[in-house]
XYZ file of C-alpha atoms in Angstrom:
622
model
C 65.946 93.948 49.914
C 66.823 92.992 53.615
C 67.834 90.127 55.647
C 63.988 89.563 57.073
C 62.389 90.127 54.673
C 64.337 87.794 52.559
C 63.443 85.320 55.118
C 60.343 85.865 55.454
C 59.809 84.762 52.003
C 62.028 82.003 52.349
C 59.733 81.055 55.077
C 55.948 81.530 53.139
C 57.657 79.678 50.103
C 58.724 76.886 52.315
C 55.363 76.462 53.974
C 53.579 76.727 50.501
C 52.217 73.118 50.158
C 52.842 72.835 45.620
C 49.697 72.076 42.850
C 50.109 69.453 40.101
C 46.974 68.239 37.994
C 49.051 65.744 35.906
C 49.465 62.070 36.550
C 52.184 60.303 33.990
C 51.096 62.852 30.828
C 51.719 62.018 27.328
C 51.881 64.549 25.560
C 50.438 65.506 21.940
C 51.633 68.836 20.289
C 52.432 70.863 17.230
C 54.923 73.055 19.261
C 56.884 76.488 17.329
C 60.309 77.798 18.086
C 59.961 81.245 16.401
C 62.973 84.076 16.452
C 62.490 87.330 17.411
C 64.812 90.330 16.679
C 67.379 89.942 19.934
C 67.884 86.016 18.214
C 65.310 85.037 21.523
C 64.067 82.243 20.388
C 59.955 81.149 23.067
C 57.315 78.237 22.681
C 54.014 78.629 21.150
C 51.928 76.357 23.180
C 47.632 76.033 23.175
C 45.179 74.476 24.924
C 45.251 71.114 26.599
C 43.709 68.305 27.938
C 44.090 65.424 29.717
C 41.965 62.311 30.468
C 42.755 61.190 33.803
C 42.288 57.287 35.530
C 42.267 57.601 39.376
C 41.851 55.721 42.761
C 38.255 56.069 43.689
C 36.251 53.242 44.771
C 33.164 55.526 46.608
C 32.716 57.873 43.449
C 31.075 57.405 40.285
C 32.386 58.820 37.101
C 31.765 61.523 36.357
C 33.383 63.818 33.380
C 33.951 67.172 33.895
C 35.497 70.628 32.055
C 37.405 72.732 34.199
C 37.697 75.403 31.636
C 35.476 76.574 28.534
C 36.372 74.806 25.391
C 39.007 76.718 23.427
C 38.307 76.518 19.305
C 39.971 72.966 17.931
C 42.499 75.671 15.812
C 44.048 76.807 19.544
C 43.925 73.230 20.976
C 46.633 70.605 21.808
C 46.022 67.691 23.436
C 47.803 66.040 26.276
C 46.803 62.830 27.372
C 47.480 61.521 30.533
C 46.598 58.617 32.428
C 47.788 55.288 35.396
C 47.849 52.171 34.537
C 44.098 51.080 35.275
C 42.773 49.480 38.785
C 40.284 47.172 40.248
C 37.661 50.464 40.647
C 38.872 53.593 39.135
C 37.140 56.427 37.943
C 37.133 58.294 34.860
C 38.182 62.341 34.980
C 38.210 63.984 31.989
C 39.367 67.511 33.085
C 40.621 70.928 30.555
C 43.477 73.108 31.572
C 44.703 75.503 29.481
C 48.238 76.272 28.722
C 48.610 79.724 26.782
C 51.036 80.163 25.145
C 51.878 83.634 27.516
C 52.511 81.129 30.227
C 54.900 79.433 28.590
C 56.317 82.568 28.414
C 56.386 83.605 31.350
C 57.056 80.283 32.797
C 60.958 80.243 29.705
C 61.906 84.149 30.961
C 64.474 84.888 33.191
C 63.223 84.714 36.371
C 63.842 87.879 38.884
C 67.142 88.299 39.827
C 66.901 88.649 44.154
C 64.404 85.486 44.392
C 67.091 83.854 41.839
C 69.736 84.628 44.064
C 67.421 82.640 46.888
C 66.694 79.956 45.091
C 71.010 80.054 44.302
C 71.339 79.981 47.915
C 68.653 77.374 48.963
C 69.988 74.869 46.382
C 73.050 74.855 48.537
C 70.976 72.964 51.509
C 71.361 69.119 51.535
C 68.869 67.257 50.388
C 68.318 63.804 51.205
C 67.529 60.944 48.107
C 65.697 57.311 49.829
C 66.168 54.215 47.811
C 63.002 53.167 48.822
C 60.984 55.309 45.642
C 62.756 53.555 43.225
C 62.735 49.494 44.250
C 66.070 47.216 43.443
C 63.052 45.088 41.288
C 61.933 48.129 38.649
C 65.026 48.515 35.407
C 66.228 51.937 35.764
C 66.432 53.953 32.647
C 69.783 53.902 31.806
C 71.978 56.792 30.724
C 74.386 57.388 28.774
C 77.483 59.624 29.027
C 79.424 60.822 26.279
C 82.262 63.197 27.568
C 84.076 63.628 31.188
C 84.198 67.836 31.109
C 82.936 70.533 33.347
C 79.402 69.582 32.480
C 79.436 65.942 32.929
C 81.312 65.807 36.284
C 78.958 68.438 37.497
C 76.154 66.010 36.610
C 78.052 62.695 37.636
C 78.103 64.704 41.044
C 73.996 65.287 40.897
C 71.963 63.078 39.731
C 69.874 60.296 41.515
C 72.085 56.547 41.049
C 69.083 54.659 43.008
C 66.735 55.927 40.102
C 68.956 55.284 37.107
C 71.823 53.009 35.958
C 74.125 55.814 34.599
C 77.291 55.164 31.878
C 79.705 57.490 31.069
C 81.722 56.702 27.919
C 84.505 58.635 26.860
C 88.833 57.694 25.600
C 89.470 59.928 29.010
C 88.498 58.139 32.266
C 88.919 61.244 34.458
C 88.128 64.935 35.177
C 90.278 67.449 34.546
C 90.581 71.132 35.702
C 90.966 72.582 32.328
C 92.030 76.854 34.086
C 94.089 75.558 35.870
C 96.569 73.957 32.604
C 97.692 76.472 32.001
C 99.851 77.041 35.594
C 100.653 73.000 34.756
C 102.046 73.269 31.608
C 105.400 75.533 33.418
C 105.535 73.639 36.031
C 103.433 75.627 38.870
C 101.381 72.557 40.132
C 101.624 69.162 38.536
C 98.641 67.627 36.274
C 98.015 64.622 38.810
C 96.369 67.573 40.865
C 93.950 68.816 38.579
C 92.967 65.728 37.333
C 90.064 63.453 39.872
C 89.170 59.488 38.529
C 85.365 59.645 37.369
C 85.063 56.362 39.497
C 85.947 59.016 42.076
C 83.679 61.367 41.397
C 80.258 59.196 41.686
C 81.657 55.672 42.264
C 77.936 54.830 41.306
C 78.518 54.778 37.976
C 79.701 52.292 34.995
C 82.765 53.285 32.652
C 84.059 52.278 29.526
C 87.096 53.603 27.904
C 85.936 54.603 24.537
C 85.225 57.281 21.841
C 81.595 57.922 20.634
C 81.515 58.242 16.339
C 78.103 58.360 15.543
C 74.340 58.566 17.132
C 71.385 57.110 16.281
C 68.346 58.415 17.330
C 65.489 57.034 15.625
C 66.885 53.734 17.579
C 68.426 55.105 20.906
C 71.293 53.705 19.580
C 75.523 54.943 20.133
C 78.220 53.252 18.130
C 81.371 53.675 20.317
C 84.906 53.190 19.181
C 87.848 51.803 21.994
C 91.884 50.779 21.787
C 92.335 47.578 23.649
C 96.111 46.198 24.267
C 97.426 43.342 25.063
C 101.445 43.145 26.055
C 103.078 45.667 23.301
C 99.932 45.557 20.696
C 97.221 47.298 20.084
C 93.912 47.214 18.065
C 90.610 48.333 17.948
C 87.475 47.587 18.922
C 83.783 48.308 17.841
C 80.595 48.600 19.323
C 77.303 49.359 20.107
C 75.330 50.711 23.284
C 71.543 51.033 23.589
C 70.763 54.330 25.772
C 67.385 55.229 27.637
C 68.670 58.998 27.666
C 71.755 60.463 26.230
C 73.575 63.266 27.988
C 76.262 64.885 25.430
C 78.815 66.013 26.375
C 81.589 65.579 24.129
C 83.108 70.021 24.689
C 84.991 71.237 21.743
C 87.188 71.429 20.381
C 89.740 74.097 19.638
C 90.117 75.684 15.943
C 92.237 77.120 13.356
C 89.603 78.634 11.166
C 91.416 77.291 8.172
C 94.891 78.608 8.576
C 97.337 76.970 7.127
C 100.085 75.028 8.972
C 98.327 75.628 12.665
C 98.366 72.036 13.661
C 101.129 71.719 12.167
C 103.107 73.389 14.192
C 101.215 75.014 16.671
C 100.715 74.077 20.406
C 97.048 73.468 21.956
C 96.175 73.972 25.589
C 92.966 71.625 25.626
C 93.881 68.973 27.305
C 96.181 67.781 30.316
C 98.710 65.734 26.760
C 98.910 69.972 25.884
C 100.117 70.699 28.604
C 102.301 67.999 29.182
C 103.648 68.504 25.775
C 104.639 72.666 26.158
C 106.660 72.249 29.525
C 108.476 70.111 26.784
C 109.037 72.025 24.286
C 109.722 75.401 26.874
C 112.970 73.510 28.065
C 113.940 72.157 24.957
C 113.506 75.762 23.477
C 116.116 76.773 25.980
C 118.126 73.337 25.819
C 118.784 74.478 22.294
C 119.361 78.160 22.613
C 122.084 77.006 25.069
C 123.777 74.976 22.184
C 127.555 76.494 21.336
C 128.402 78.251 18.541
C 124.473 79.246 17.501
C 124.056 83.306 16.579
C 122.325 86.110 18.664
C 119.610 86.097 16.139
C 119.146 82.162 16.326
C 119.235 82.274 20.287
C 116.483 84.769 20.193
C 114.259 82.232 17.305
C 114.805 79.684 19.467
C 113.781 81.589 22.773
C 110.239 83.229 20.870
C 107.578 82.625 22.475
C 104.166 83.076 20.419
C 100.840 83.305 21.722
C 98.479 83.386 19.351
C 94.638 84.724 20.550
C 94.660 86.899 23.995
C 92.000 86.204 25.754
C 91.851 84.014 29.314
C 93.844 80.816 27.963
C 96.690 82.716 25.706
C 96.869 85.701 28.672
C 97.154 83.181 31.437
C 99.430 81.103 29.810
C 101.855 84.372 28.950
C 101.666 85.063 33.278
C 102.518 81.483 33.988
C 105.482 82.093 30.978
C 106.802 85.433 32.482
C 106.458 84.173 36.055
C 109.509 81.297 35.325
C 110.660 83.294 33.827
C 111.424 85.203 36.376
C 111.339 82.810 39.088
C 113.208 80.400 37.589
C 115.242 81.661 35.203
C 117.908 82.894 36.912
C 118.846 79.606 38.759
C 118.925 77.565 35.415
C 118.566 80.032 33.103
C 120.518 83.492 33.265
C 122.936 83.667 30.527
C 120.023 82.925 28.104
C 117.416 85.495 29.904
C 118.195 88.311 27.604
C 117.425 87.005 24.894
C 114.013 85.848 26.304
C 110.476 87.008 23.634
C 107.053 86.562 24.000
C 104.425 87.825 21.870
C 100.746 88.041 22.347
C 98.951 88.321 19.316
C 95.233 89.073 18.361
C 93.021 90.207 16.053
C 90.970 92.303 17.762
C 91.451 95.946 18.853
C 92.151 94.290 22.557
C 93.087 91.680 24.900
C 90.717 89.820 26.982
C 87.134 91.247 25.999
C 84.856 90.069 28.376
C 86.961 92.432 30.855
C 86.592 96.321 31.327
C 88.912 98.626 30.275
C 90.179 99.401 33.322
C 90.884 95.749 34.518
C 92.820 95.012 30.365
C 94.470 98.147 31.132
C 95.737 96.635 34.487
C 96.063 93.590 32.556
C 98.731 94.722 30.004
C 100.506 96.934 32.775
C 101.376 92.981 34.461
C 102.680 92.384 31.373
C 104.411 94.109 29.643
C 106.673 95.116 33.393
C 110.028 95.100 33.363
C 111.958 92.280 35.210
C 115.215 93.223 37.248
C 117.359 90.563 38.302
C 120.892 90.235 39.506
C 123.432 89.788 37.206
C 121.177 90.304 33.789
C 120.324 93.264 32.559
C 116.414 95.086 32.586
C 114.325 92.659 30.967
C 110.930 92.930 29.357
C 110.729 90.544 27.600
C 106.744 90.479 26.374
C 104.736 92.229 23.756
C 101.250 92.646 22.998
C 100.273 92.920 18.837
C 96.767 93.686 18.088
C 94.416 93.817 14.936
C 97.295 91.216 14.437
C 95.733 88.896 11.617
C 97.650 85.440 11.572
C 97.707 84.395 7.289
C 99.983 81.244 7.997
C 102.232 79.170 10.366
C 105.587 77.843 9.050
C 108.107 75.995 11.334
C 110.032 78.937 11.931
C 108.172 82.026 11.022
C 104.418 82.819 12.371
C 103.242 85.127 9.020
C 100.119 87.391 9.232
C 98.271 89.460 6.990
C 100.039 93.137 6.710
C 103.187 91.156 5.083
C 105.020 90.954 8.287
C 106.792 88.014 9.789
C 107.905 87.383 12.875
C 110.239 84.474 14.065
C 109.436 81.884 17.161
C 110.578 78.508 18.738
C 107.486 77.587 20.679
C 103.887 78.834 19.647
C 100.659 78.329 21.092
C 97.289 78.563 19.168
C 94.644 79.952 21.758
C 92.885 81.454 19.298
C 88.806 79.968 19.689
C 87.183 76.945 19.335
C 85.067 74.574 17.191
C 83.022 71.347 17.174
C 83.438 68.231 17.266
C 83.287 65.722 13.846
C 80.327 63.487 16.267
C 78.296 67.039 17.698
C 78.582 67.801 13.268
C 76.941 63.472 12.828
C 74.103 64.298 15.229
C 73.079 67.764 13.431
C 73.091 65.474 10.140
C 71.220 63.214 11.402
C 68.401 65.258 13.342
C 68.625 67.867 9.638
C 65.069 67.517 8.658
C 63.905 68.163 12.020
C 63.148 71.651 13.965
C 67.107 70.998 14.167
C 67.461 72.473 11.560
C 65.579 75.902 11.296
C 67.246 76.228 14.793
C 70.508 76.036 13.181
C 69.917 80.041 12.362
C 70.436 80.966 15.830
C 73.067 77.703 16.965
C 75.188 78.424 14.742
C 76.881 75.161 14.329
C 76.247 73.908 18.186
C 73.148 71.616 19.402
C 69.753 73.232 19.660
C 68.079 72.521 23.475
C 65.493 74.306 24.896
C 65.007 75.484 28.068
C 65.149 71.877 29.800
C 68.474 71.508 28.075
C 66.656 68.737 25.697
C 67.901 69.170 21.990
C 65.688 70.251 20.038
C 64.047 67.006 17.410
C 65.635 64.800 19.759
C 62.233 63.444 21.206
C 64.036 64.585 24.930
C 65.600 61.607 25.188
C 68.606 63.526 24.137
C 69.745 66.264 26.521
C 73.407 68.499 25.892
C 75.477 71.378 27.384
C 78.110 72.704 27.780
C 80.070 74.164 24.326
C 78.308 71.533 21.783
C 75.263 73.036 22.896
C 73.236 76.659 22.342
C 70.584 77.325 24.883
C 67.437 78.090 22.285
C 65.208 80.573 24.940
C 68.360 82.122 25.926
C 71.558 84.462 24.328
C 74.167 83.127 23.125
C 75.811 81.503 26.642
C 79.770 81.543 26.787
C 81.352 78.833 26.014
C 83.281 78.673 29.675
C 83.417 76.197 32.268
C 81.055 77.788 34.919
C 78.773 77.805 32.034
C 78.700 73.982 31.467
C 78.739 73.084 35.126
C 75.943 74.770 35.802
C 73.786 73.446 33.019
C 75.155 69.585 34.554
C 73.936 70.372 37.879
C 70.699 71.753 36.637
C 70.406 68.945 34.706
C 71.433 66.007 37.389
C 68.828 67.840 39.625
C 66.604 67.771 36.935
C 66.283 63.962 35.988
C 66.522 63.455 39.912
C 63.013 64.924 39.839
C 59.571 62.912 38.262
C 58.810 65.497 35.244
C 57.475 64.554 32.036
C 60.003 64.733 29.438
C 59.695 62.731 26.713
C 58.143 64.453 22.965
C 54.720 62.736 21.781
C 54.661 62.855 17.843
C 57.929 64.772 17.080
C 57.172 67.296 19.748
C 58.463 68.994 22.941
C 56.218 70.344 25.758
C 57.506 72.177 28.921
C 58.021 69.224 31.764
C 54.705 68.980 33.830
C 54.829 67.436 37.067
C 54.248 63.782 36.930
C 52.793 63.517 40.608
C 50.791 65.751 42.572
C 52.142 64.537 45.581
C 56.613 64.290 45.203
C 57.766 67.315 47.207
C 59.369 70.079 46.324
C 62.488 71.483 47.854
C 62.951 75.306 49.226
C 65.156 76.334 45.521
C 62.011 74.114 43.155
C 59.501 76.207 45.629
C 61.580 79.226 44.593
C 61.112 79.086 41.548
C 57.926 78.152 40.874
C 56.828 80.792 43.523
C 58.637 82.683 40.483
C 57.601 81.567 38.235
C 53.753 82.047 38.703
C 53.851 78.313 38.173
C 53.623 75.251 40.114
C 52.667 72.564 37.695
C 55.890 73.280 34.650
C 59.273 71.800 35.490
C 61.769 75.442 36.319
C 63.837 75.775 33.428
C 67.482 76.298 33.101
C 68.872 79.795 33.722
C 72.149 80.901 33.816
C 73.900 82.632 36.629
C 77.601 84.899 36.031
C 79.080 84.275 38.163
C 82.327 86.337 36.792
C 85.243 85.832 35.296
C 89.026 85.719 36.178
C 92.248 85.830 34.909
C 95.551 85.069 36.426
C 97.809 88.444 35.593
C 101.030 87.413 37.050
C 103.679 87.977 39.440
C 100.837 87.178 42.264
C 98.312 89.725 40.563
C 95.282 88.541 38.923
C 91.481 89.841 37.580
C 88.163 89.431 39.357
C 85.340 90.902 37.900
C 82.670 89.610 39.648
C 78.511 90.450 38.644
C 77.174 91.780 41.888
C 73.858 92.908 39.340
C 72.466 92.492 36.146
C 72.044 95.786 34.637
C 69.420 97.247 31.792
C 68.444 95.390 28.818
C 69.338 91.999 27.829
C 72.478 89.788 28.148
C 72.589 89.785 24.551
C 72.371 93.499 24.078
C 75.460 94.939 23.655
C 74.225 98.650 23.546
C 72.078 98.297 26.375
C 73.336 95.461 28.735
C 74.973 97.089 31.138
C 75.178 94.687 34.348
C 76.928 96.176 37.945
C 80.274 94.567 38.340
C 82.627 94.526 40.597
C 86.329 94.781 39.707
C 89.453 93.766 41.596
C 92.642 92.915 41.098
C 96.466 93.137 41.873
C 96.862 91.215 44.948
C 93.158 91.249 46.549
C 92.393 89.634 42.766
C 94.942 86.833 43.097
C 93.516 85.733 46.775
C 90.617 85.536 45.016
C 91.669 83.548 42.980
C 93.271 81.301 44.370
C 90.697 81.038 46.762
C 88.121 80.089 44.474
C 89.599 77.930 42.300
C 90.518 75.821 45.430
C 86.976 75.704 46.124
C 86.147 75.132 42.820
C 87.991 71.479 43.350
C 86.493 68.168 42.853
C 87.356 66.679 45.976
C 89.697 68.165 48.607
C 92.425 66.414 47.406
C 92.881 68.242 44.475
C 92.882 71.146 46.636
C 95.285 70.042 49.029
C 97.837 68.794 46.347
C 97.513 72.209 44.517
C 98.009 73.510 47.826
C 101.471 72.067 48.496
C 102.881 71.968 44.580
C 101.957 75.807 44.929
C 104.214 75.685 48.638
C 106.692 72.754 46.855
C 106.871 75.995 43.759
C 107.160 78.181 46.558
C 110.187 76.954 48.113
C 111.751 74.592 45.449
C 111.386 76.048 42.209
C 109.672 74.508 39.245
C 110.783 71.499 37.756
C 112.150 71.573 34.351
C 113.154 68.371 34.055
C 111.890 66.834 29.766
C 109.299 63.883 30.400
């Protein structure tokens, strides 16, 4: 589509005036979710009837029917009213919301219009306090977690409308894609973290861990560690919420493999990266002790990485860079004994990438290293189709009977749900959430507006702990969580009726026909063909990145959707731009800098890169 045509469409949409037929609706309905052959879920809704009381001093009481009455078996009753004033006129209207209308509203919006919507959302929007007077009690939103979803939500939520409290044992956000670099000293830990209070100065933060959620009483049970001097004790408390944003993320899962929890390192938190950094240096220092045999030195300097996804590959690349760029300076005599082994249960590495990109990654990772005064090195080996059966203090055992020694091991083989997520699922077990687990498989099933199914519209979930029931299973990535957090913050900042009636959910409808719409909202409504229903969440795949070492990276960017749906592995064939090598490295660094939480972090990371180039990585054990 030509730019002139796009501009004309955007201009027409910006001039269109939104319409709405409802004011403060309360819903009473029965709504069901059904699975189709592609594992998608859709809402079935029927007739909707509303009663509205409006100011109208001139008119007399009138009853109107705007559409023909449908059979009672196909009816959904919606009661809508505003507080009566001195003179009101009662008007009854019947508006029809069919299953087809809901299906149309919740299906993916056309890609060109969706891109235009996302582009328009970048335009600044101004929130005024005049709509939320100080004498009006604000709803309390509790946000659990400080990850990607929570940070994006805090940036976009209107704190003039809500009283926002963040509860997390961690008072900062961490830029997780750069933890691999931090674990070898490429960047400093504080360069990739941002305090919650700096992300949004209007929110309240409580340093505690949530243990239980009671949806019936809207109560959250928490535990905090309180220290005075050298003594610490736990303190339990409860806090009520009007809305709960459940964004606790996920934890590393071991799949029940013996020895993983005791002997393997993870790479999910800053503390994990710090521990790995110390372990790497300890391995080299231990291998330098006198009287060690060659076999013992190889064992100490063997680094086993279990899992060949982006986390495992990027860590291996960073470790290889450390050996190539700084190893000869500190441990020249030990470099011939270094072994790096990437272990993957699947037939190939980096499964989200195209085959050509995988081959490029393998070529870069298994490259030969030439250093002055050191024999030619080729320390990295990739082992595919290898299932780990057990990990001991000295060996990684495989189901084929083989074992390999190691000095340090990293487990990057998958994620699982946190205990609080499992507890909330159990609490919602007698609701529609139970049926939705056939699709969600341990995650919290949410509707297209990220409301937890069975949560009465009071609980929202996003990120790795959630699963959108109306879309294919989205990847557990920072990109998904960030987009969901931004969507939810914008969604709650607008006036939509989101609560359930009789434990059932209906699509959110505008509460005020006169509320203004942004250009992005108008484009979304145009794409949906519906001005009343709130635009649901839709994921925009911006592509995936992976650093492969020595100033080289992979960037796979989706520029157009293909045939089929993302969940259909046979027919889904999107148009992707593949960038690798130095150009991919430049794009990788540029995107990471742009995605930093604040300009301060971008500056600090840039300075870290310059410092490492000039002075090398720090090997202090702290």
